[in-house]
Amino acid sequence: MRDSKLGMGMSAGGGTRREKWIRRNLPTVADLRERARRRIPGFAFEYADCGVGLDLNVRANRSALDAVELVPRCGNDREDISTEVALFGRRYAAPLGIAPMGLPSMIWPGGELALGKAAQRARIPYTVGCVGGCSIERLGEAAPDVLWFQLYRVARDDHKVGIDLIKRAKQAGAHVLVLTLDVPTRSKRPREMRNRLAVPFQPGPRTIYEVATSPAWLMALVRNGQPDFVNMGPYAGSGRGAIADFVTRELGGSFTWDEVKRYRDVWKGPLVVKGVLHPDDARRAVAAGVDGIQVSNHGGRQFEAAPAAIDVLPAIAEAVGDKATILFDSGVRSGIDVLRALALGAQAALAGRPFLYALAALGDEGADYVIDLLIEEIRTALRQAGLRSAGEAGSLTVRHPAALQF
Ligand SMILES: Cc1cc2nc3c(=O)[nH]c(=O)nc-3n(C[C@H](O)[C@H](O)[C@H](O)COP(=O)(O)O)c2cc1C
């Protein structure tokens, strides 16, 4: 087991009393979520947890993943299971990455840096969001070997800001550029609205009460300051709320294929498009010159009528073949979910909320804890399935009743 700050693989029996307490009481991502709910202000929890509309698409992701059955093989058992994978020419410790997220520091102040350091220690990809709360330069120092960078469309001045951001990301050491294609417009998330989510915070009786009754979160806020979209600082002008205003005003629309080609020309490293749900779009992306396709419905946060991402994965994997790397996200909560995605054609799975729940539940050390927990679950899942390495997952027999045919 690697030497993390908490140093606790799920299988390890030793450790301090606190470590034992954590292992006993928080053995799954669902347990982390429940503790997160009680430990941070309601507006922060709702921001992380909610989906678009009535959360139908969040539930669709869960039930579709649950319905995927894998037939285990026997007679081949070995102890030295390898979870390692190669993605875009680099080796990572597991087929698991951290998906891009705007403002993890809203859920746990300082969360971006904690995730970056933990991903570096664990050697798994960390996709930093362009609207994250920590600068790409600082994260480049914290996570030099595992950093990926995600960009939303900022079209003003002929994409001057977007192009500058990817140059900064390159300079900071980001290896992969991820263009998000599934946010043509802001989605309506009633749970955020009801909880008066705002950046910067709008102090009102309810917000003040929620913050005051979340002392660990408040202390982290005092240490790290108010979350803001700091990468946009150089372009936004000064004054309270200037950066948030800039983000509201200037970020928007979804990249067209011509724009993807343009970024392809500027970005010389591996390029991924995220949010693809139709095999024809995957083919278009390959024709535009991308290296990877991230099959995703944004964790159920954008289009409520979209299919569960896992249900379109096999058709996209088949359409793309070996012309691009297939990544998957949306609903991954366990090592078994990662194995389901690999068995259906992905080379790696990414997750979003599990990392936020862990930060909220345990503070900075939660990042190490949940990475260890998930990698250990992946190792167990591979062994249970009768596989020796993550790369063999495609050989499993799968029952996938809701797979979409196009
Ligand atoms: C709080 C939050 C913020 C997010 N912000 C972004 C973002 O800035 N850019 C992006 O491409 N995806 C964003 N996503 C979507 C994730 O990258 C990912 O697709 C999703 O979280 C995966 O689903 P899961 O949370 O069920 O694992 C966000 C997700 C969450 C939960």
Short mmCIF file of C-alpha atoms and ligand atoms in Angstrom, two decimals:
data_model
loop_
_atom_site.label_atom_id
_atom_site.label_comp_id
_atom_site.label_asym_id
_atom_site.label_seq_id
_atom_site.Cartn_x
_atom_site.Cartn_y
_atom_site.Cartn_z
CA MET A 1 0.00 0.00 0.00
CA ARG A 2 1.32 3.46 -0.79
CA ASP A 3 2.32 5.82 1.96
CA SER A 4 -0.59 8.26 2.15
CA LYS A 5 -1.11 10.77 4.91
CA LEU A 6 -3.78 8.63 6.51
CA GLY A 7 -2.00 5.47 5.37
CA MET A 8 -5.06 3.30 5.51
CA GLY A 9 -5.96 0.82 2.84
CA MET A 10 -9.31 -0.78 3.47
CA SER A 11 -7.61 -4.05 4.21
CA ALA A 12 -5.13 -2.64 6.71
CA GLY A 13 -6.04 -3.57 10.26
CA GLY A 14 -3.65 -1.29 12.13
CA GLY A 15 -3.37 2.46 12.55
CA THR A 16 -4.30 5.01 15.18
CA ARG A 17 -7.62 4.99 17.00
CA ARG A 18 -8.89 7.67 14.67
CA GLU A 19 -7.91 5.71 11.59
CA LYS A 20 -9.65 2.64 12.95
CA TRP A 21 -12.72 4.71 13.73
CA ILE A 22 -12.80 6.06 10.18
CA ARG A 23 -12.40 2.62 8.60
CA ARG A 24 -15.14 1.15 10.77
CA ASN A 25 -17.63 3.96 10.37
CA LEU A 26 -17.02 5.14 6.83
CA PRO A 27 -16.44 1.99 4.77
CA THR A 28 -18.24 3.23 1.64
CA VAL A 29 -18.76 6.40 -0.38
CA ALA A 30 -22.40 6.36 0.80
CA ASP A 31 -21.16 6.65 4.42
CA LEU A 32 -18.93 9.56 3.47
CA ARG A 33 -21.91 11.25 1.85
CA GLU A 34 -24.03 10.92 4.99
CA ARG A 35 -21.28 12.33 7.20
CA ALA A 36 -20.72 15.16 4.68
CA ARG A 37 -24.38 16.12 4.90
CA ARG A 38 -24.10 16.65 8.64
CA ARG A 39 -20.72 18.38 8.65
CA ILE A 40 -20.86 21.27 6.14
CA PRO A 41 -23.36 24.09 5.50
CA GLY A 42 -26.51 23.01 3.69
CA PHE A 43 -25.87 25.27 0.67
CA ALA A 44 -22.45 23.64 0.15
CA PHE A 45 -23.77 20.08 0.46
CA GLU A 46 -26.67 20.78 -1.90
CA TYR A 47 -24.29 22.29 -4.48
CA ALA A 48 -22.23 19.10 -4.53
CA ASP A 49 -25.04 16.61 -4.27
CA CYS A 50 -27.79 17.97 -6.48
CA GLY A 51 -28.65 17.18 -10.06
CA VAL A 52 -30.61 19.05 -12.67
CA GLY A 53 -34.35 19.41 -12.07
CA LEU A 54 -35.80 16.67 -9.91
CA ASP A 55 -32.53 14.65 -9.79
CA LEU A 56 -34.01 12.08 -12.21
CA ASN A 57 -30.79 11.81 -14.18
CA VAL A 58 -28.74 11.30 -11.00
CA ARG A 59 -31.02 8.42 -10.05
CA ALA A 60 -30.90 7.05 -13.62
CA ASN A 61 -27.10 6.82 -13.40
CA ARG A 62 -27.32 4.87 -10.15
CA SER A 63 -29.98 2.42 -11.19
CA ALA A 64 -28.37 1.81 -14.60
CA LEU A 65 -24.99 1.03 -13.02
CA ASP A 66 -26.67 -1.25 -10.47
CA ALA A 67 -28.30 -3.20 -13.32
CA VAL A 68 -24.98 -4.09 -14.96
CA GLU A 69 -23.96 -7.63 -14.00
CA LEU A 70 -20.50 -9.11 -14.51
CA VAL A 71 -19.94 -12.86 -14.67
CA PRO A 72 -16.85 -13.82 -12.63
CA ARG A 73 -14.33 -16.41 -13.79
CA CYS A 74 -12.48 -18.88 -11.58
CA GLY A 75 -9.43 -21.12 -11.56
CA ASN A 76 -7.02 -18.26 -12.23
CA ASP A 77 -6.62 -16.64 -8.82
CA ARG A 78 -3.45 -14.67 -8.11
CA GLU A 79 -2.53 -12.28 -5.33
CA ASP A 80 -0.51 -9.86 -7.45
CA ILE A 81 -3.41 -8.03 -9.08
CA SER A 82 -2.34 -4.98 -11.09
CA THR A 83 -4.64 -1.97 -11.05
CA GLU A 84 -2.21 0.07 -13.18
CA VAL A 85 -3.24 1.62 -16.50
CA ALA A 86 -1.58 3.63 -19.25
CA LEU A 87 -3.51 6.68 -20.41
CA PHE A 88 -2.22 9.04 -23.09
CA GLY A 89 1.32 7.73 -22.74
CA ARG A 90 1.54 7.94 -18.93
CA ARG A 91 1.18 5.22 -16.33
CA TYR A 92 -1.27 5.69 -13.48
CA ALA A 93 -1.81 3.58 -10.38
CA ALA A 94 -5.46 2.80 -11.16
CA PRO A 95 -8.12 3.22 -13.85
CA LEU A 96 -9.65 5.96 -11.69
CA GLY A 97 -9.43 9.72 -11.98
CA ILE A 98 -10.85 12.84 -10.41
CA ALA A 99 -13.35 14.52 -12.74
CA PRO A 100 -13.25 18.30 -13.18
CA MET A 101 -15.28 20.26 -10.70
CA GLY A 102 -16.02 23.93 -10.25
CA LEU A 103 -15.26 25.09 -6.72
CA PRO A 104 -14.48 22.03 -4.58
CA SER A 105 -13.46 24.77 -2.13
CA MET A 106 -17.15 25.59 -1.70
CA ILE A 107 -17.65 22.10 -0.28
CA TRP A 108 -14.38 22.16 1.66
CA PRO A 109 -12.29 25.35 1.65
CA GLY A 110 -8.86 24.45 0.26
CA GLY A 111 -10.33 21.30 -1.32
CA GLU A 112 -8.67 21.68 -4.73
CA LEU A 113 -5.19 21.64 -3.25
CA ALA A 114 -5.98 18.70 -0.98
CA LEU A 115 -7.26 16.73 -4.00
CA GLY A 116 -4.21 17.67 -6.08
CA LYS A 117 -1.75 16.57 -3.42
CA ALA A 118 -3.62 13.33 -2.77
CA ALA A 119 -3.86 12.52 -6.50
CA GLN A 120 -0.12 13.11 -6.84
CA ARG A 121 0.63 10.84 -3.88
CA ALA A 122 -1.67 8.14 -5.26
CA ARG A 123 -0.62 8.65 -8.91
CA ILE A 124 -4.12 9.02 -10.34
CA PRO A 125 -5.26 11.71 -12.83
CA TYR A 126 -6.63 14.93 -11.37
CA THR A 127 -8.61 17.09 -13.79
CA VAL A 128 -8.61 20.62 -12.48
CA GLY A 129 -11.63 22.66 -13.56
CA CYS A 130 -11.07 26.06 -15.17
CA VAL A 131 -13.63 27.38 -12.68
CA GLY A 132 -11.98 25.72 -9.71
CA GLY A 133 -11.02 27.63 -6.59
CA CYS A 134 -7.23 27.18 -6.85
CA SER A 135 -5.01 28.48 -9.62
CA ILE A 136 -3.72 26.10 -12.26
CA GLU A 137 -0.20 27.31 -11.46
CA ARG A 138 -0.48 26.34 -7.79
CA LEU A 139 -1.95 22.96 -8.68
CA GLY A 140 0.84 22.39 -11.18
CA GLU A 141 3.28 22.59 -8.28
CA ALA A 142 1.17 20.28 -6.09
CA ALA A 143 0.37 17.64 -8.70
CA PRO A 144 3.06 17.85 -11.42
CA ASP A 145 2.73 14.27 -12.67
CA VAL A 146 -1.03 13.80 -12.73
CA LEU A 147 -2.55 17.13 -13.74
CA TRP A 148 -5.18 17.44 -16.47
CA PHE A 149 -6.98 20.71 -17.29
CA GLN A 150 -10.66 21.20 -18.15
CA LEU A 151 -11.93 24.17 -20.14
CA TYR A 152 -15.39 25.67 -20.61
CA ARG A 153 -16.06 27.85 -23.65
CA VAL A 154 -15.10 31.51 -23.25
CA ALA A 155 -15.63 32.93 -26.72
CA ARG A 156 -15.15 36.67 -26.22
CA ASP A 157 -12.33 38.29 -28.23
CA ASP A 158 -12.06 35.31 -30.51
CA HIS A 159 -11.36 32.86 -27.64
CA LYS A 160 -8.47 34.94 -26.34
CA VAL A 161 -9.17 33.94 -22.72
CA GLY A 162 -9.66 30.25 -23.52
CA ILE A 163 -6.43 30.09 -25.50
CA ASP A 164 -4.56 31.94 -22.76
CA LEU A 165 -5.94 29.54 -20.15
CA ILE A 166 -4.71 26.48 -22.02
CA LYS A 167 -1.28 28.06 -22.49
CA ARG A 168 -1.14 28.66 -18.74
CA ALA A 169 -2.23 25.07 -18.15
CA LYS A 170 0.53 23.80 -20.43
CA GLN A 171 3.06 25.99 -18.66
CA ALA A 172 1.84 24.67 -15.30
CA GLY A 173 2.44 21.10 -16.45
CA ALA A 174 -1.06 19.87 -17.39
CA HIS A 175 -0.71 16.79 -19.58
CA VAL A 176 -4.25 16.47 -20.96
CA LEU A 177 -6.75 19.15 -22.05
CA VAL A 178 -10.44 18.32 -21.53
CA LEU A 179 -13.03 20.40 -23.41
CA THR A 180 -16.49 20.15 -21.87
CA LEU A 181 -19.17 19.92 -24.55
CA ASP A 182 -22.33 19.29 -22.56
CA VAL A 183 -23.03 22.70 -21.03
CA PRO A 184 -24.58 24.74 -23.84
CA THR A 185 -26.53 26.66 -21.23
CA ARG A 186 -26.91 26.82 -17.47
CA SER A 187 -29.11 24.07 -16.15
CA LYS A 188 -31.85 24.67 -13.61
CA ARG A 189 -30.96 23.08 -10.28
CA PRO A 190 -33.77 23.80 -7.85
CA ARG A 191 -31.86 22.47 -4.84
CA GLU A 192 -29.14 25.06 -5.41
CA MET A 193 -31.76 27.77 -5.90
CA ARG A 194 -33.66 26.90 -2.72
CA ASN A 195 -30.43 26.93 -0.77
CA ARG A 196 -29.43 30.37 -2.04
CA LEU A 197 -26.09 29.30 -3.41
CA ALA A 198 -24.06 32.35 -4.41
CA VAL A 199 -20.41 33.27 -5.09
CA PRO A 200 -19.28 35.33 -3.22
CA PHE A 201 -21.48 34.31 -0.26
CA GLN A 202 -24.58 36.39 0.34
CA PRO A 203 -24.77 36.59 4.11
CA GLY A 204 -28.33 36.11 5.30
CA PRO A 205 -29.75 34.63 8.52
CA ARG A 206 -29.91 31.14 7.08
CA THR A 207 -26.40 31.17 5.54
CA ILE A 208 -24.93 32.57 8.76
CA TYR A 209 -26.71 29.91 10.81
CA GLU A 210 -25.50 27.11 8.54
CA VAL A 211 -21.91 28.35 8.64
CA ALA A 212 -21.96 28.91 12.39
CA THR A 213 -23.17 25.38 12.98
CA SER A 214 -20.43 23.86 10.80
CA PRO A 215 -17.34 24.68 12.89
CA ALA A 216 -14.84 22.45 11.04
CA TRP A 217 -15.88 23.96 7.70
CA LEU A 218 -15.73 27.48 9.17
CA MET A 219 -12.17 26.90 10.43
CA ALA A 220 -11.16 25.67 6.96
CA LEU A 221 -12.73 28.82 5.52
CA VAL A 222 -10.77 31.01 7.93
CA ARG A 223 -7.54 29.22 6.92
CA ASN A 224 -8.20 29.35 3.16
CA GLY A 225 -10.45 32.36 2.52
CA GLN A 226 -13.63 32.68 0.45
CA PRO A 227 -13.79 30.39 -2.59
CA ASP A 228 -13.62 32.17 -5.93
CA PHE A 229 -12.96 31.31 -9.59
CA VAL A 230 -9.33 32.37 -9.26
CA ASN A 231 -8.14 31.24 -12.71
CA MET A 232 -10.34 33.94 -14.19
CA GLY A 233 -8.82 36.69 -12.00
CA PRO A 234 -6.43 38.07 -14.64
CA TYR A 235 -9.29 38.63 -17.11
CA ALA A 236 -12.05 39.87 -14.82
CA GLY A 237 -11.03 43.28 -13.51
CA SER A 238 -11.17 44.20 -9.85
CA GLY A 239 -13.84 44.76 -7.22
CA ARG A 240 -16.01 42.51 -5.08
CA GLY A 241 -17.79 39.96 -7.21
CA ALA A 242 -15.89 40.93 -10.40
CA ILE A 243 -14.66 37.39 -11.06
CA ALA A 244 -18.06 35.81 -10.47
CA ASP A 245 -19.64 38.43 -12.75
CA PHE A 246 -17.07 37.63 -15.42
CA VAL A 247 -17.83 33.90 -15.19
CA THR A 248 -21.59 34.51 -15.41
CA ARG A 249 -21.19 36.86 -18.35
CA GLU A 250 -18.44 35.28 -20.42
CA LEU A 251 -18.60 31.52 -19.96
CA GLY A 252 -21.27 29.93 -22.07
CA GLY A 253 -22.29 27.99 -25.07
CA SER A 254 -20.84 24.68 -26.05
CA PHE A 255 -17.77 24.28 -28.27
CA THR A 256 -18.65 23.62 -31.93
CA TRP A 257 -16.69 21.00 -33.89
CA ASP A 258 -14.84 23.80 -35.67
CA GLU A 259 -13.84 25.22 -32.32
CA VAL A 260 -12.71 21.79 -31.12
CA LYS A 261 -10.49 21.60 -34.23
CA ARG A 262 -9.11 25.01 -33.45
CA TYR A 263 -8.16 24.00 -29.90
CA ARG A 264 -6.74 20.82 -31.39
CA ASP A 265 -4.37 22.96 -33.45
CA VAL A 266 -3.25 25.03 -30.48
CA TRP A 267 -2.98 22.25 -27.87
CA LYS A 268 -0.21 19.88 -28.88
CA GLY A 269 -0.77 17.36 -26.05
CA PRO A 270 -3.57 14.82 -25.57
CA LEU A 271 -7.05 16.29 -26.09
CA VAL A 272 -10.28 14.87 -24.62
CA VAL A 273 -13.86 15.95 -25.21
CA LYS A 274 -16.20 15.44 -22.27
CA GLY A 275 -19.94 15.00 -22.24
CA VAL A 276 -20.41 12.84 -25.34
CA LEU A 277 -23.50 10.58 -25.29
CA HIS A 278 -24.09 9.71 -28.96
CA PRO A 279 -21.84 7.46 -31.09
CA ASP A 280 -22.13 9.86 -34.06
CA ASP A 281 -20.76 12.68 -31.91
CA ALA A 282 -17.94 10.40 -30.82
CA ARG A 283 -17.13 9.79 -34.50
CA ARG A 284 -17.20 13.54 -35.14
CA ALA A 285 -14.83 14.07 -32.25
CA VAL A 286 -12.42 11.50 -33.64
CA ALA A 287 -12.62 13.23 -37.03
CA ALA A 288 -11.78 16.52 -35.29
CA GLY A 289 -8.57 14.91 -34.06
CA VAL A 290 -9.24 14.25 -30.36
CA ASP A 291 -7.32 11.60 -28.45
CA GLY A 292 -9.99 10.76 -25.90
CA ILE A 293 -13.77 10.75 -25.42
CA GLN A 294 -15.23 11.14 -21.95
CA VAL A 295 -18.65 9.50 -21.96
CA SER A 296 -20.57 11.50 -19.35
CA ASN A 297 -23.90 13.12 -18.57
CA HIS A 298 -22.17 15.53 -16.20
CA GLY A 299 -23.19 13.43 -13.23
CA GLY A 300 -26.87 14.12 -13.94
CA ARG A 301 -26.40 17.86 -13.56
CA GLN A 302 -27.24 19.13 -17.05
CA PHE A 303 -30.01 17.47 -19.10
CA GLU A 304 -32.61 15.65 -17.11
CA ALA A 305 -33.93 13.55 -19.99
CA ALA A 306 -30.46 12.26 -20.93
CA PRO A 307 -29.82 8.52 -20.70
CA ALA A 308 -27.67 7.10 -17.95
CA ALA A 309 -24.12 7.50 -19.21
CA ILE A 310 -23.31 3.81 -18.67
CA ASP A 311 -26.14 2.83 -21.04
CA VAL A 312 -24.50 4.56 -24.03
CA LEU A 313 -20.94 3.53 -23.20
CA PRO A 314 -20.83 0.24 -25.19
CA ALA A 315 -22.20 1.82 -28.38
CA ILE A 316 -19.67 4.66 -28.16
CA ALA A 317 -16.80 2.30 -27.41
CA GLU A 318 -17.77 0.25 -30.44
CA ALA A 319 -18.09 3.30 -32.70
CA VAL A 320 -14.68 4.60 -31.66
CA GLY A 321 -12.76 1.31 -31.57
CA ASP A 322 -9.08 1.95 -31.04
CA LYS A 323 -9.14 5.40 -32.62
CA ALA A 324 -9.38 7.15 -29.22
CA THR A 325 -9.21 6.43 -25.50
CA ILE A 326 -12.61 6.02 -23.88
CA LEU A 327 -13.12 7.53 -20.42
CA PHE A 328 -16.32 7.23 -18.41
CA ASP A 329 -17.92 9.23 -15.62
CA SER A 330 -21.34 9.78 -14.03
CA GLY A 331 -22.45 7.81 -11.01
CA VAL A 332 -19.23 5.96 -10.11
CA ARG A 333 -19.35 5.24 -6.38
CA SER A 334 -17.29 2.05 -5.93
CA GLY A 335 -14.62 -0.19 -7.34
CA ILE A 336 -17.36 -2.36 -8.80
CA ASP A 337 -18.70 0.64 -10.73
CA VAL A 338 -15.21 1.24 -12.13
CA LEU A 339 -15.03 -2.41 -13.21
CA ARG A 340 -18.48 -2.14 -14.82
CA ALA A 341 -17.25 0.79 -16.92
CA LEU A 342 -14.05 -1.03 -17.91
CA ALA A 343 -16.02 -4.15 -18.85
CA LEU A 344 -18.23 -2.03 -21.11
CA GLY A 345 -15.39 -0.46 -23.03
CA ALA A 346 -13.82 2.35 -21.00
CA GLN A 347 -10.08 2.46 -20.34
CA ALA A 348 -10.63 4.39 -17.11
CA ALA A 349 -13.45 5.84 -15.03
CA LEU A 350 -13.56 9.18 -13.30
CA ALA A 351 -15.67 10.29 -10.38
CA GLY A 352 -16.73 13.67 -9.06
CA ARG A 353 -18.90 13.74 -5.96
CA PRO A 354 -17.18 10.90 -4.06
CA PHE A 355 -14.12 13.14 -3.68
CA LEU A 356 -16.24 16.06 -2.50
CA TYR A 357 -18.12 13.93 0.04
CA ALA A 358 -14.80 12.69 1.40
CA LEU A 359 -13.41 16.21 1.79
CA ALA A 360 -16.58 17.35 3.51
CA ALA A 361 -16.66 14.30 5.77
CA LEU A 362 -13.01 14.26 6.82
CA GLY A 363 -11.35 17.48 5.70
CA ASP A 364 -8.11 17.41 3.70
CA GLU A 365 -7.26 13.85 4.76
CA GLY A 366 -10.53 12.67 3.19
CA ALA A 367 -8.94 12.99 -0.24
CA ASP A 368 -6.29 10.36 0.57
CA TYR A 369 -8.82 8.20 2.34
CA VAL A 370 -11.34 7.95 -0.50
CA ILE A 371 -8.65 7.37 -3.14
CA ASP A 372 -7.27 4.47 -1.07
CA LEU A 373 -10.76 3.16 -0.46
CA LEU A 374 -11.69 3.16 -4.16
CA ILE A 375 -8.38 1.69 -5.36
CA GLU A 376 -8.68 -1.09 -2.80
CA GLU A 377 -12.24 -1.75 -3.98
CA ILE A 378 -11.02 -1.89 -7.60
CA ARG A 379 -8.34 -4.40 -6.61
CA THR A 380 -10.92 -6.54 -4.79
CA ALA A 381 -13.38 -6.30 -7.69
CA LEU A 382 -10.73 -7.43 -10.18
CA ARG A 383 -9.78 -10.40 -8.02
CA GLN A 384 -13.41 -11.37 -7.41
CA ALA A 385 -14.05 -11.24 -11.15
CA GLY A 386 -11.10 -13.58 -11.73
CA LEU A 387 -8.96 -10.96 -13.49
CA ARG A 388 -5.29 -10.20 -12.93
CA SER A 389 -5.20 -6.67 -14.25
CA ALA A 390 -7.46 -3.77 -15.13
CA GLY A 391 -6.55 -4.27 -18.78
CA GLU A 392 -8.32 -7.65 -18.84
CA ALA A 393 -11.74 -6.26 -17.86
CA GLY A 394 -12.97 -6.17 -21.46
CA SER A 395 -12.96 -9.99 -21.49
CA LEU A 396 -15.76 -10.25 -18.91
CA THR A 397 -19.21 -11.45 -19.87
CA VAL A 398 -21.65 -8.65 -19.07
CA ARG A 399 -25.42 -8.49 -18.68
CA HIS A 400 -26.50 -4.95 -19.55
CA PRO A 401 -30.24 -4.94 -20.11
CA ALA A 402 -30.65 -1.21 -20.73
CA ALA A 403 -27.75 -0.74 -23.15
CA LEU A 404 -28.87 1.68 -25.86
CA GLN A 405 -28.84 0.55 -29.49
CA PHE A 406 -28.40 3.37 -32.01
C1 LIG B 1 -19.98 20.17 -7.72
C2 LIG B 1 -19.68 19.75 -9.13
C3 LIG B 1 -19.10 20.66 -10.01
C4 LIG B 1 -18.81 20.30 -11.31
N1 LIG B 1 -18.18 21.20 -12.13
C5 LIG B 1 -17.78 20.80 -13.37
C6 LIG B 1 -16.99 21.66 -14.17
O1 LIG B 1 -16.62 22.77 -13.77
N2 LIG B 1 -16.64 21.22 -15.41
C7 LIG B 1 -17.01 19.98 -15.89
O2 LIG B 1 -16.68 19.61 -17.02
N3 LIG B 1 -17.74 19.14 -15.12
C8 LIG B 1 -18.12 19.51 -13.88
N4 LIG B 1 -18.81 18.64 -13.09
C9 LIG B 1 -19.15 17.30 -13.59
C10 LIG B 1 -18.03 16.30 -13.29
O3 LIG B 1 -16.88 16.57 -14.03
C11 LIG B 1 -18.45 14.88 -13.59
O4 LIG B 1 -18.93 14.79 -14.90
C12 LIG B 1 -19.54 14.36 -12.63
O5 LIG B 1 -19.36 14.86 -11.34
C13 LIG B 1 -19.48 12.83 -12.58
O6 LIG B 1 -20.54 12.33 -11.86
P1 LIG B 1 -20.44 11.87 -10.31
O7 LIG B 1 -20.39 13.14 -9.50
O8 LIG B 1 -21.70 11.13 -10.14
O9 LIG B 1 -19.20 11.05 -10.16
C14 LIG B 1 -19.12 19.00 -11.77
C15 LIG B 1 -19.70 18.08 -10.89
C16 LIG B 1 -19.96 18.45 -9.58
C17 LIG B 1 -20.54 17.42 -8.66
#
